[in-house]
XYZ file of C-alpha atoms in Angstrom:
139
model
C 203.436 149.010 120.940
C 204.166 147.963 124.494
C 202.237 149.184 127.476
C 205.123 148.599 129.846
C 208.169 150.472 130.951
C 210.533 147.732 129.791
C 212.534 150.206 127.701
C 213.637 151.972 130.867
C 215.500 148.971 132.319
C 218.344 149.032 129.767
C 218.602 152.785 130.350
C 218.834 152.218 134.105
C 221.435 149.494 133.544
C 223.556 151.918 131.526
C 223.235 154.560 134.244
C 224.469 151.954 136.744
C 227.520 151.381 134.536
C 228.259 155.111 134.578
C 227.973 155.234 138.382
C 230.288 152.219 138.686
C 232.830 153.941 136.434
C 232.699 157.124 138.524
C 233.359 155.096 141.677
C 236.197 153.226 139.974
C 237.685 156.486 138.691
C 237.612 157.991 142.169
C 239.122 154.847 143.675
C 241.976 154.767 141.163
C 242.659 158.489 141.521
C 242.797 158.178 145.305
C 245.179 155.223 144.970
C 247.419 157.326 142.720
C 247.426 160.124 145.297
C 248.108 157.735 148.193
C 251.016 156.151 146.339
C 252.600 159.593 146.011
C 252.599 159.463 142.232
C 249.996 162.194 141.839
C 249.506 165.574 143.449
C 245.842 166.156 144.401
C 246.089 169.695 142.963
C 246.471 168.059 139.553
C 242.704 167.493 139.529
C 241.896 171.178 139.981
C 242.106 171.752 136.231
C 242.657 168.089 135.312
C 245.035 168.807 132.459
C 246.493 165.319 132.744
C 245.220 162.078 134.167
C 247.385 159.673 136.193
C 248.239 156.445 134.384
C 246.359 154.477 137.072
C 243.059 156.133 136.193
C 243.533 157.186 132.559
C 241.696 154.241 130.991
C 238.725 154.645 133.338
C 238.657 158.390 132.665
C 238.670 157.794 128.912
C 235.990 155.126 129.163
C 233.801 157.358 131.291
C 233.997 160.045 128.600
C 232.874 157.382 126.093
C 229.675 156.923 128.110
C 228.591 160.433 127.112
C 229.075 160.032 123.381
C 227.166 157.248 121.575
C 225.112 156.407 124.694
C 223.464 159.827 124.498
C 221.971 158.775 121.165
C 220.874 155.531 122.809
C 219.065 157.302 125.642
C 217.432 159.828 123.320
C 216.344 157.051 120.965
C 215.003 154.873 123.769
C 212.950 157.767 125.127
C 211.702 158.657 121.642
C 210.653 155.047 121.054
C 208.802 154.956 124.368
C 207.120 158.343 123.939
C 205.924 157.437 120.440
C 204.749 154.015 121.597
C 207.167 152.516 119.065
C 208.988 150.266 121.510
C 208.487 146.557 121.160
C 210.272 143.329 122.010
C 212.754 143.902 119.187
C 213.670 147.458 120.203
C 213.911 146.433 123.853
C 216.194 143.556 122.840
C 218.302 145.985 120.798
C 218.500 148.250 123.843
C 219.755 145.360 125.976
C 222.279 144.417 123.280
C 223.508 148.014 123.316
C 223.888 148.065 127.103
C 225.551 144.647 127.291
C 227.986 145.750 124.594
C 228.746 148.895 126.644
C 229.490 146.816 129.749
C 231.747 144.505 127.733
C 233.411 147.444 125.972
C 234.036 149.134 129.327
C 235.503 145.979 130.811
C 237.927 145.576 127.931
C 238.740 149.294 127.889
C 239.653 149.506 131.586
C 241.493 146.173 131.755
C 243.468 144.956 128.737
C 242.415 147.850 126.451
C 242.857 145.549 123.460
C 241.511 147.306 120.383
C 240.936 143.938 118.665
C 238.258 143.312 121.315
C 237.088 146.868 121.967
C 236.289 147.777 118.370
C 233.914 144.870 117.656
C 232.111 145.503 120.954
C 231.713 149.148 120.029
C 230.401 148.219 116.582
C 227.792 145.856 118.071
C 226.497 148.718 120.213
C 226.637 151.146 117.307
C 224.529 148.859 115.111
C 222.046 148.182 117.921
C 221.602 151.901 118.523
C 221.344 152.634 114.790
C 218.724 149.900 114.407
C 216.677 151.468 117.211
C 216.765 154.811 115.429
C 216.000 153.115 112.113
C 212.903 151.488 113.580
C 211.824 154.829 115.050
C 212.122 156.428 111.601
C 210.079 153.620 110.022
C 207.483 153.867 112.788
C 207.106 157.630 112.416
C 206.993 157.440 108.615
C 204.255 154.812 108.615
C 202.129 156.026 111.526
């Protein structure tokens, strides 16, 4: 439907979030080591995460769960020429919700805020897949 690569920008924005989280995780782990609260050998098998980096570690793992469906769906929409202004908007809603969810997760970690942000992203991703199903069924 679109002859542009606009669907790739939300995907790139999500990748940037993942890179930011990796940098933050490394920074917090190094701070835990420097403070003497964590032995660097702990990361060899990483059976436990220091409190300073636990929330970032958990959030980073979240970026490889639902977002994998997002990336697969975005690529499928693009490949099938099923992307349009609505699906691109849904993709941006998904990514913005992931940034907001990550912020809440690694700061206050308040579930009353995190859960609704997750649900917004879930519905945006599901709507993208729903449109893809409609597109394929009617093409």
